[in-house]
Tab-separated table of C-alpha atoms in Angstrom:
chain	number	residue	atom	x	y	z
V	1	VAL	CA	-0.028	-0.115	-0.483
V	2	ARG	CA	2.604	2.956	1.129
V	3	ALA	CA	4.196	2.102	-2.201
V	4	VAL	CA	1.488	2.902	-4.117
V	5	LEU	CA	0.517	5.575	-2.317
V	6	GLU	CA	4.179	6.889	-2.641
V	7	ALA	CA	4.243	6.213	-6.391
V	8	THR	CA	1.387	8.113	-6.828
V	9	THR	CA	2.523	11.341	-5.131
V	10	ALA	CA	5.597	11.307	-7.082
V	11	GLU	CA	3.500	10.777	-10.125
V	12	LEU	CA	0.973	13.844	-8.332
V	13	ALA	CA	3.936	16.104	-8.728
V	14	ARG	CA	5.470	15.313	-11.288
V	15	VAL	CA	2.663	15.245	-14.060
V	16	GLY	CA	-0.241	16.916	-11.998
V	17	TYR	CA	-3.898	15.357	-11.520
V	18	SER	CA	-4.581	15.537	-15.321
V	19	GLY	CA	-1.614	13.821	-16.338
V	20	LEU	CA	-1.903	11.268	-13.721
V	21	ARG	CA	-1.854	7.292	-15.458
V	22	MET	CA	-2.276	4.327	-13.167
V	23	GLU	CA	0.016	2.748	-15.386
V	24	ASP	CA	2.812	4.855	-14.414
V	25	VAL	CA	2.002	4.682	-10.458
V	26	ALA	CA	1.600	0.799	-10.948
V	27	ALA	CA	5.391	0.937	-12.829
V	28	LYS	CA	6.931	2.956	-10.155
V	29	ALA	CA	5.770	1.239	-7.641
V	30	GLY	CA	6.457	-2.038	-9.010
V	31	VAL	CA	3.023	-4.050	-8.774
V	32	ASN	CA	0.120	-4.757	-11.265
V	33	LYS	CA	-2.565	-2.210	-12.295
V	34	THR	CA	-5.113	-4.676	-11.434
V	35	THR	CA	-3.971	-4.420	-7.755
V	36	ILE	CA	-4.226	-1.034	-8.025
V	37	TYR	CA	-7.691	-0.943	-9.458
V	38	ARG	CA	-8.668	-3.563	-7.116
V	39	ARG	CA	-8.196	-1.322	-3.808
V	40	TRP	CA	-8.900	2.077	-5.273
V	41	PRO	CA	-11.285	1.846	-8.043
V	42	THR	CA	-10.845	5.597	-9.520
V	43	LYS	CA	-8.293	8.507	-9.760
V	44	PRO	CA	-10.046	10.358	-7.301
V	45	LEU	CA	-9.978	7.492	-4.990
V	46	LEU	CA	-6.402	6.930	-5.679
V	47	VAL	CA	-5.183	10.310	-5.488
V	48	GLY	CA	-7.535	10.674	-2.216
V	49	ALA	CA	-5.379	8.471	-0.493
V	50	ALA	CA	-2.316	9.406	-1.435
V	51	VAL	CA	-2.559	12.949	-0.578
V	52	ARG	CA	-4.637	11.959	3.139
V	53	SER	CA	-1.395	9.881	3.492
V	54	HIS	CA	0.535	13.017	4.201
V	55	LYS	CA	1.731	13.737	7.624
V	56	GLY	CA	4.118	15.620	9.306
V	57	PRO	CA	5.795	19.195	10.681
V	58	VAL	CA	3.277	21.137	8.446
V	59	LEU	CA	0.037	20.226	10.618
V	60	ASP	CA	1.911	20.059	14.308
V	61	PRO	CA	1.720	23.530	16.560
V	62	PRO	CA	3.937	25.713	17.118
V	63	LYS	CA	6.093	25.611	19.879
V	64	ARG	CA	4.138	28.890	21.282
V	65	GLY	CA	6.385	31.392	20.932
V	66	SER	CA	5.457	35.107	20.616
V	67	LEU	CA	2.449	35.964	18.017
V	68	ARG	CA	4.592	36.660	15.582
V	69	GLN	CA	7.460	33.890	15.969
V	70	ASP	CA	4.261	31.032	15.666
V	71	LEU	CA	3.853	32.577	13.039
V	72	LEU	CA	7.024	32.465	11.271
V	73	ASP	CA	7.287	29.680	12.270
V	74	LEU	CA	4.262	27.990	10.587
V	75	LEU	CA	5.407	30.146	7.361
V	76	SER	CA	8.961	28.683	7.249
V	77	ARG	CA	7.430	25.378	7.908
V	78	ALA	CA	5.088	25.629	4.727
V	79	ASN	CA	8.018	27.007	2.581
V	80	LYS	CA	10.327	24.187	3.040
V	81	ARG	CA	7.045	22.078	2.638
V	82	ALA	CA	7.161	23.436	-0.882
V	83	ASP	CA	10.112	21.364	-1.585
V	84	THR	CA	9.635	18.193	-0.798
V	85	PRO	CA	7.183	15.862	-3.407
V	86	GLU	CA	4.488	16.104	-0.432
V	87	GLY	CA	4.105	19.474	-1.264
V	88	GLN	CA	5.149	19.809	-4.767
V	89	CYS	CA	1.988	17.397	-5.414
V	90	VAL	CA	-0.403	19.939	-3.316
V	91	LEU	CA	0.727	22.835	-4.987
V	92	ARG	CA	0.294	21.420	-8.345
V	93	MET	CA	-2.891	20.206	-7.688
V	94	LEU	CA	-4.630	23.145	-6.016
V	95	VAL	CA	-3.707	25.352	-8.995
V	96	GLN	CA	-5.587	22.245	-11.026
V	97	GLU	CA	-8.650	22.228	-9.070
V	98	ALA	CA	-10.760	24.805	-11.189
V	99	ASP	CA	-9.883	22.791	-14.388
V	100	HIS	CA	-11.219	19.181	-12.816
V	101	PRO	CA	-14.437	19.227	-10.278
V	102	GLU	CA	-13.529	15.845	-8.506
V	103	VAL	CA	-10.719	17.140	-7.223
V	104	ALA	CA	-12.533	20.177	-5.203
V	105	ALA	CA	-13.546	18.368	-2.658
V	106	LEU	CA	-10.600	17.123	-1.905
V	107	THR	CA	-8.588	20.264	-1.812
V	108	HIS	CA	-11.216	22.024	0.270
V	109	GLU	CA	-10.563	19.686	3.139
V	110	LEU	CA	-7.247	19.578	2.505
V	111	ARG	CA	-7.134	23.691	3.289
V	112	ARG	CA	-9.550	22.966	5.989
V	113	GLU	CA	-6.593	21.194	7.900
V	114	HIS	CA	-3.914	22.547	6.742
V	115	ARG	CA	-5.054	26.252	8.677
V	116	ALA	CA	-6.042	24.639	11.514
V	117	PRO	CA	-2.921	25.329	13.413
V	118	TRP	CA	-2.972	28.474	11.984
V	119	ILE	CA	-6.410	29.606	13.115
V	120	ASP	CA	-5.505	27.734	16.277
V	121	VAL	CA	-2.426	30.268	16.676
V	122	VAL	CA	-4.104	33.723	15.777
V	123	GLU	CA	-7.461	31.816	18.317
V	124	ARG	CA	-5.032	32.124	20.387
V	125	ALA	CA	-3.529	35.390	20.819
V	126	ILE	CA	-7.073	36.522	20.886
V	127	ALA	CA	-7.696	34.814	24.053
V	128	ALA	CA	-4.727	36.146	25.474
V	129	GLY	CA	-5.519	39.871	24.220
V	130	GLU	CA	-2.118	40.335	22.375
V	131	LEU	CA	-4.654	40.882	19.257
V	132	PRO	CA	-8.258	42.923	19.576
V	133	GLU	CA	-11.269	41.580	20.874
V	134	GLY	CA	-13.393	41.080	17.572
V	135	THR	CA	-10.588	40.038	15.230
V	136	ASP	CA	-11.194	37.637	12.431
V	137	PRO	CA	-8.540	35.073	12.138
V	138	GLU	CA	-9.939	34.343	8.830
V	139	ILE	CA	-8.016	36.983	7.194
V	140	VAL	CA	-5.201	37.113	8.520
V	141	VAL	CA	-4.578	33.909	7.960
V	142	GLU	CA	-5.778	33.943	4.552
V	143	LEU	CA	-3.316	36.521	3.939
V	144	LEU	CA	-0.515	35.055	5.065
V	145	VAL	CA	-0.443	31.385	3.655
V	146	GLY	CA	-1.627	33.081	0.197
V	147	ILE	CA	2.215	34.873	0.550
V	148	VAL	CA	3.722	31.334	0.762
V	149	THR	CA	1.014	29.524	-2.163
V	150	ILE	CA	1.231	32.313	-4.176
V	151	ARG	CA	5.183	32.675	-4.290
V	152	ARG	CA	5.607	29.168	-4.763
V	153	LEU	CA	2.999	28.599	-7.280
V	154	LEU	CA	5.221	30.965	-9.001
V	155	HIS	CA	8.439	30.094	-8.252
V	156	LEU	CA	8.081	25.358	-7.466
V	157	HIS	CA	11.804	25.566	-6.784
V	158	ASP	CA	12.940	28.649	-5.325
V	159	PRO	CA	11.786	29.448	-1.832
V	160	VAL	CA	10.353	32.309	-0.486
V	161	PRO	CA	13.377	34.163	1.345
V	162	GLU	CA	12.517	34.701	5.044
V	163	GLY	CA	13.487	38.210	5.458
V	164	LEU	CA	10.005	38.479	3.295
V	165	LEU	CA	8.255	35.996	5.456
V	166	ALA	CA	8.838	38.442	8.301
V	167	SER	CA	7.908	41.504	6.708
V	168	ALA	CA	4.000	39.934	5.652
V	169	VAL	CA	4.269	38.833	9.775
V	170	GLU	CA	5.412	42.120	10.601
V	171	LEU	CA	2.834	44.105	8.732
V	172	ILE	CA	-0.053	41.833	8.984
V	173	VAL	CA	-0.103	41.749	12.988
V	174	THR	CA	0.950	45.119	13.520
V	175	GLY	CA	-2.351	46.048	11.334
V	176	ALA	CA	-4.310	43.033	13.274
V	177	GLN	CA	-2.878	44.725	16.363
V	178	HIS	CA	-3.998	48.208	15.776
V	179	GLY	CA	-8.144	46.841	15.062
V	180	GLY	CA	-7.288	46.347	10.908
V	181	ALA	CA	-9.087	42.518	10.981
V	182	LYS	CA	-11.712	43.604	13.168
V	183	ARG	CA	-14.749	41.791	11.418
V	184	ARG	CA	-17.552	44.133	10.105
V	185	GLY	CA	-20.973	43.553	11.137
V	186	ALA	CA	-19.734	41.243	13.863
V	187	ALA	CA	-22.016	42.600	16.399
V	188	SER	CA	-25.268	42.898	14.281
V	189	ARG	CA	-23.906	38.704	13.249
V	190	ARG	CA	-23.694	37.723	16.657
V	191	ALA	CA	-27.633	39.022	17.396
V	192	VAL	CA	-28.956	37.505	14.347
V	193	ARG	CA	-27.330	34.024	15.391
V	194	SER	CA	-28.418	33.972	18.813
V	195	LYS	CA	-31.579	34.626	18.237
Y	1	VAL	CA	-2.471	40.646	-37.480
Y	2	ARG	CA	-5.281	41.276	-34.716
Y	3	ALA	CA	-6.938	37.866	-35.450
Y	4	VAL	CA	-3.949	35.990	-34.679
Y	5	LEU	CA	-3.405	37.854	-31.389
Y	6	GLU	CA	-6.792	37.263	-30.277
Y	7	ALA	CA	-6.595	33.405	-31.220
Y	8	THR	CA	-3.234	32.944	-29.416
Y	9	THR	CA	-4.627	34.965	-26.284
Y	10	ALA	CA	-7.923	32.434	-26.607
Y	11	GLU	CA	-5.850	29.400	-26.916
Y	12	LEU	CA	-3.576	30.651	-24.419
Y	13	ALA	CA	-6.597	30.735	-21.724
Y	14	ARG	CA	-8.158	27.472	-22.803
Y	15	VAL	CA	-5.192	25.379	-23.162
Y	16	GLY	CA	-2.121	27.437	-21.369
Y	17	TYR	CA	1.363	27.918	-22.783
Y	18	SER	CA	2.272	23.941	-23.044
Y	19	GLY	CA	-0.818	23.029	-24.754
Y	20	LEU	CA	-0.855	26.077	-27.544
Y	21	ARG	CA	-0.485	24.476	-30.547
Y	22	MET	CA	0.224	27.070	-34.431
Y	23	GLU	CA	-2.306	25.136	-36.624
Y	24	ASP	CA	-4.862	25.430	-33.723
Y	25	VAL	CA	-4.144	29.611	-33.555
Y	26	ALA	CA	-4.044	29.186	-37.488
Y	27	ALA	CA	-7.272	28.013	-37.677
Y	28	LYS	CA	-9.015	30.008	-34.831
Y	29	ALA	CA	-7.981	33.039	-37.185
Y	30	GLY	CA	-9.032	31.157	-40.506
Y	31	VAL	CA	-5.284	32.241	-41.796
Y	32	ASN	CA	-2.319	29.559	-43.173
Y	33	LYS	CA	0.309	28.533	-40.773
Y	34	THR	CA	2.676	29.170	-42.557
Y	35	THR	CA	1.669	33.085	-42.373
Y	36	ILE	CA	2.215	33.013	-38.978
Y	37	TYR	CA	5.934	31.099	-38.749
Y	38	ARG	CA	6.988	34.411	-40.865
Y	39	ARG	CA	5.899	36.697	-38.615
Y	40	TRP	CA	6.210	34.914	-35.686
Y	41	PRO	CA	8.401	31.734	-35.906
Y	42	THR	CA	8.685	30.621	-32.508
Y	43	LYS	CA	5.878	30.333	-29.903
Y	44	PRO	CA	7.363	32.196	-27.542
Y	45	LEU	CA	7.281	34.768	-30.188
Y	46	LEU	CA	3.836	34.743	-31.179
Y	47	VAL	CA	3.019	34.885	-27.481
Y	48	GLY	CA	5.506	37.688	-26.381
Y	49	ALA	CA	3.183	39.621	-29.453
Y	50	ALA	CA	-0.082	38.601	-28.221
Y	51	VAL	CA	1.008	38.804	-24.358
Y	52	ARG	CA	2.262	42.531	-24.841
Y	53	SER	CA	-0.813	43.386	-27.438
Y	54	HIS	CA	-3.110	43.370	-23.887
Y	55	LYS	CA	-4.149	46.898	-22.762
Y	56	GLY	CA	-6.931	47.941	-21.061
Y	57	PRO	CA	-7.833	49.714	-17.806
Y	58	VAL	CA	-6.121	47.436	-15.490
Y	59	LEU	CA	-2.842	49.214	-16.423
Y	60	ASP	CA	-4.633	52.438	-16.171
Y	61	PRO	CA	-3.947	55.017	-12.291
Y	62	PRO	CA	-6.677	55.023	-10.179
Y	63	LYS	CA	-9.108	57.655	-10.172
Y	64	ARG	CA	-7.380	59.057	-6.683
Y	65	GLY	CA	-9.639	59.193	-3.977
Y	66	SER	CA	-8.144	58.053	-0.662
Y	67	LEU	CA	-5.729	55.175	-0.093
Y	68	ARG	CA	-7.461	52.554	1.015
Y	69	GLN	CA	-10.080	53.715	-2.351
Y	70	ASP	CA	-7.509	53.946	-4.929
Y	71	LEU	CA	-5.802	50.286	-3.855
Y	72	LEU	CA	-9.522	48.807	-3.993
Y	73	ASP	CA	-10.389	50.081	-6.841
Y	74	LEU	CA	-6.874	48.557	-8.267
Y	75	LEU	CA	-8.319	45.152	-6.447
Y	76	SER	CA	-11.798	44.937	-7.946
Y	77	ARG	CA	-10.557	46.198	-11.442
Y	78	ALA	CA	-7.967	42.808	-11.135
Y	79	ASN	CA	-10.693	40.444	-9.947
Y	80	LYS	CA	-12.401	41.600	-13.011
Y	81	ARG	CA	-9.684	41.709	-15.328
Y	82	ALA	CA	-9.087	37.724	-14.089
Y	83	ASP	CA	-12.700	36.856	-15.642
Y	84	THR	CA	-11.332	38.262	-19.271
Y	85	PRO	CA	-9.714	36.095	-21.794
Y	86	GLU	CA	-6.729	38.338	-21.776
Y	87	GLY	CA	-6.891	37.829	-17.453
Y	88	GLN	CA	-7.023	33.479	-17.393
Y	89	CYS	CA	-4.565	33.814	-20.322
Y	90	VAL	CA	-2.142	35.872	-17.777
Y	91	LEU	CA	-2.981	33.513	-14.766
Y	92	ARG	CA	-2.327	30.473	-16.693
Y	93	MET	CA	1.075	31.775	-17.865
Y	94	LEU	CA	1.893	32.644	-14.552
Y	95	VAL	CA	1.249	29.215	-13.432
Y	96	GLN	CA	3.740	27.507	-16.097
Y	97	GLU	CA	6.170	29.726	-15.962
Y	98	ALA	CA	8.096	27.463	-13.085
Y	99	ASP	CA	7.627	24.454	-16.033
Y	100	HIS	CA	8.760	27.048	-18.530
Y	101	PRO	CA	11.576	28.936	-18.274
Y	102	GLU	CA	10.979	30.175	-21.836
Y	103	VAL	CA	8.070	32.079	-20.220
Y	104	ALA	CA	9.623	33.364	-17.264
Y	105	ALA	CA	11.113	36.900	-18.914
Y	106	LEU	CA	7.844	37.675	-20.269
Y	107	THR	CA	6.140	37.618	-17.049
Y	108	HIS	CA	8.665	39.328	-15.248
Y	109	GLU	CA	8.264	41.989	-17.602
Y	110	LEU	CA	4.317	41.622	-17.157
Y	111	ARG	CA	4.723	41.661	-13.287
Y	112	ARG	CA	6.698	44.900	-13.478
Y	113	GLU	CA	4.371	46.554	-15.883
Y	114	HIS	CA	1.223	44.973	-13.884
Y	115	ARG	CA	2.789	46.458	-10.593
Y	116	ALA	CA	3.513	50.024	-11.145
Y	117	PRO	CA	-0.304	51.171	-10.666
Y	118	TRP	CA	0.118	50.141	-7.675
Y	119	ILE	CA	3.326	51.009	-6.843
Y	120	ASP	CA	2.621	54.459	-7.479
Y	121	VAL	CA	-0.495	54.690	-5.348
Y	122	VAL	CA	1.779	53.504	-2.123
Y	123	GLU	CA	4.618	56.047	-3.018
Y	124	ARG	CA	2.154	58.774	-3.562
Y	125	ALA	CA	0.858	57.865	0.042
Y	126	ILE	CA	3.889	58.310	1.956
Y	127	ALA	CA	5.265	61.563	-0.957
Y	128	ALA	CA	1.448	63.042	1.196
Y	129	GLY	CA	2.016	61.340	4.474
Y	130	GLU	CA	-0.757	58.640	4.878
Y	131	LEU	CA	2.160	56.849	4.979
Y	132	PRO	CA	4.770	56.498	7.221
Y	133	GLU	CA	8.527	57.676	5.987
Y	134	GLY	CA	10.238	54.399	5.075
Y	135	THR	CA	7.368	52.322	3.973
Y	136	ASP	CA	7.832	49.428	1.762
Y	137	PRO	CA	5.813	49.789	-1.289
Y	138	GLU	CA	6.597	46.084	-2.080
Y	139	ILE	CA	5.501	44.096	0.750
Y	140	VAL	CA	2.221	46.235	1.079
Y	141	VAL	CA	1.508	45.760	-2.998
Y	142	GLU	CA	3.274	41.827	-3.032
Y	143	LEU	CA	0.357	40.861	-0.456
Y	144	LEU	CA	-2.220	42.660	-1.948
Y	145	VAL	CA	-2.126	41.709	-5.543
Y	146	GLY	CA	-1.123	38.162	-4.486
Y	147	ILE	CA	-4.739	37.684	-2.947
Y	148	VAL	CA	-6.530	38.383	-6.225
Y	149	THR	CA	-4.095	36.021	-7.767
Y	150	ILE	CA	-3.944	33.022	-5.791
Y	151	ARG	CA	-7.625	33.290	-4.992
Y	152	ARG	CA	-7.997	33.513	-8.843
Y	153	LEU	CA	-6.017	30.853	-9.460
Y	154	LEU	CA	-7.277	28.472	-6.939
Y	155	HIS	CA	-10.812	29.067	-8.308
Y	156	LEU	CA	-10.256	30.513	-11.749
Y	157	HIS	CA	-14.320	31.552	-12.871
Y	158	ASP	CA	-15.061	32.833	-9.346
Y	159	PRO	CA	-14.889	36.217	-8.751
Y	160	VAL	CA	-13.304	37.294	-5.215
Y	161	PRO	CA	-16.082	38.871	-3.002
Y	162	GLU	CA	-15.746	42.185	-2.666
Y	163	GLY	CA	-15.897	42.354	0.999
Y	164	LEU	CA	-13.042	40.510	1.433
Y	165	LEU	CA	-10.681	42.760	-0.608
Y	166	ALA	CA	-12.306	45.593	1.191
Y	167	SER	CA	-10.762	43.388	4.253
Y	168	ALA	CA	-7.804	42.908	2.916
Y	169	VAL	CA	-7.403	46.266	2.142
Y	170	GLU	CA	-8.151	47.682	5.517
Y	171	LEU	CA	-6.252	45.166	7.471
Y	172	ILE	CA	-2.809	45.790	5.288
Y	173	VAL	CA	-2.888	50.048	5.261
Y	174	THR	CA	-4.445	49.604	9.175
Y	175	GLY	CA	-0.312	47.712	9.447
Y	176	ALA	CA	1.702	50.064	6.965
Y	177	GLN	CA	-0.291	52.990	8.857
Y	178	HIS	CA	1.100	51.935	11.851
Y	179	GLY	CA	4.885	51.403	10.592
Y	180	GLY	CA	4.424	47.576	9.809
Y	181	ALA	CA	5.442	47.996	6.053
Y	182	LYS	CA	8.815	49.631	7.143
Y	183	ARG	CA	12.174	48.775	5.250
Y	184	ARG	CA	14.341	46.907	8.148
Y	185	GLY	CA	18.071	48.746	7.776
Y	186	ALA	CA	16.567	51.053	5.326
Y	187	ALA	CA	18.926	53.392	7.381
Y	188	SER	CA	21.942	51.424	6.272
Y	189	ARG	CA	21.706	50.706	3.032
Y	190	ARG	CA	20.818	54.515	2.295
Y	191	ALA	CA	24.713	54.812	3.945
Y	192	VAL	CA	25.878	51.798	1.646
Y	193	ARG	CA	24.160	53.615	-1.352
Y	194	SER	CA	25.318	57.719	-0.129
Y	195	LYS	CA	29.355	56.746	-0.411
């Protein structure tokens, strides 16, 4: 099983979702094509299993320094992850999502999972009073994750300079600390929800 | 000439750079393949000519309201541009840059051209005292342009909600106003440069 999933990841990183062929995966894993079909009858099932098998430091919570340190730590790890076959495979799939509706549910699930430690860091900062009450973690995380994702999509093989990551954290955390990330109409939404 | 360049843009938007075939462009433009080869002997030359022929409102300076309004105006236009064949063609090429070194120089040139009005808005805000002295326009523009680019790459056919664009502008401008986008070591770099 592991050989097949690793071969699938490597092929996804090399040719992307649309270019993936079961026979190439079988050849690379050294198994028979029918062995793969028996367990994963369709391409979405095989790809889903491969991508869900990726685990690793990118999902661990940061070591709990200051808010800036924790966010920079998460950004650095995402940046390094993009150099692995798992990272390249996910980046390629993200871009192909628009053309392949069958991948959409999978990448949606992945994105939620990958964002969890980020959202957690921001929510802890709000609870600790490091960020003002009413701060929206989503916009903070979207902008920070975005800078690594876009850079790595545009320059797949060039790590983002650490200095740029630090500048992005500084700008966004400073903005959030001064109320720039507050939810608009949060009070009214709360009122509606409590009805 | 115009028919060929328009056909090239449409094909780029449909199949991307790697999938583009001279014969499909010729068929779509209703001309002979040799007519195209005579004027643009290689694919990079043809694609370069097509992309450089795109002009339009995305490159016009904004109408000069407040800094926030001007940036939101630029973001909205970039967002709408992504729905046109020109926009989809550029988005596709951006992502394929990593795999096609021959496209790199072209997209590099495009990016500079597209960023010019953004950089200009931020520099005017610094000159007018709306943003503090020493603010780095690059990081401000990178984060703002990034949010539209990444969203449109991930969801090619869904416009980014205007509310999200406004939230991004609010967070980043607030951060920059409070010194979060200041160049690090700007003083020392100036000292070196003045030698």
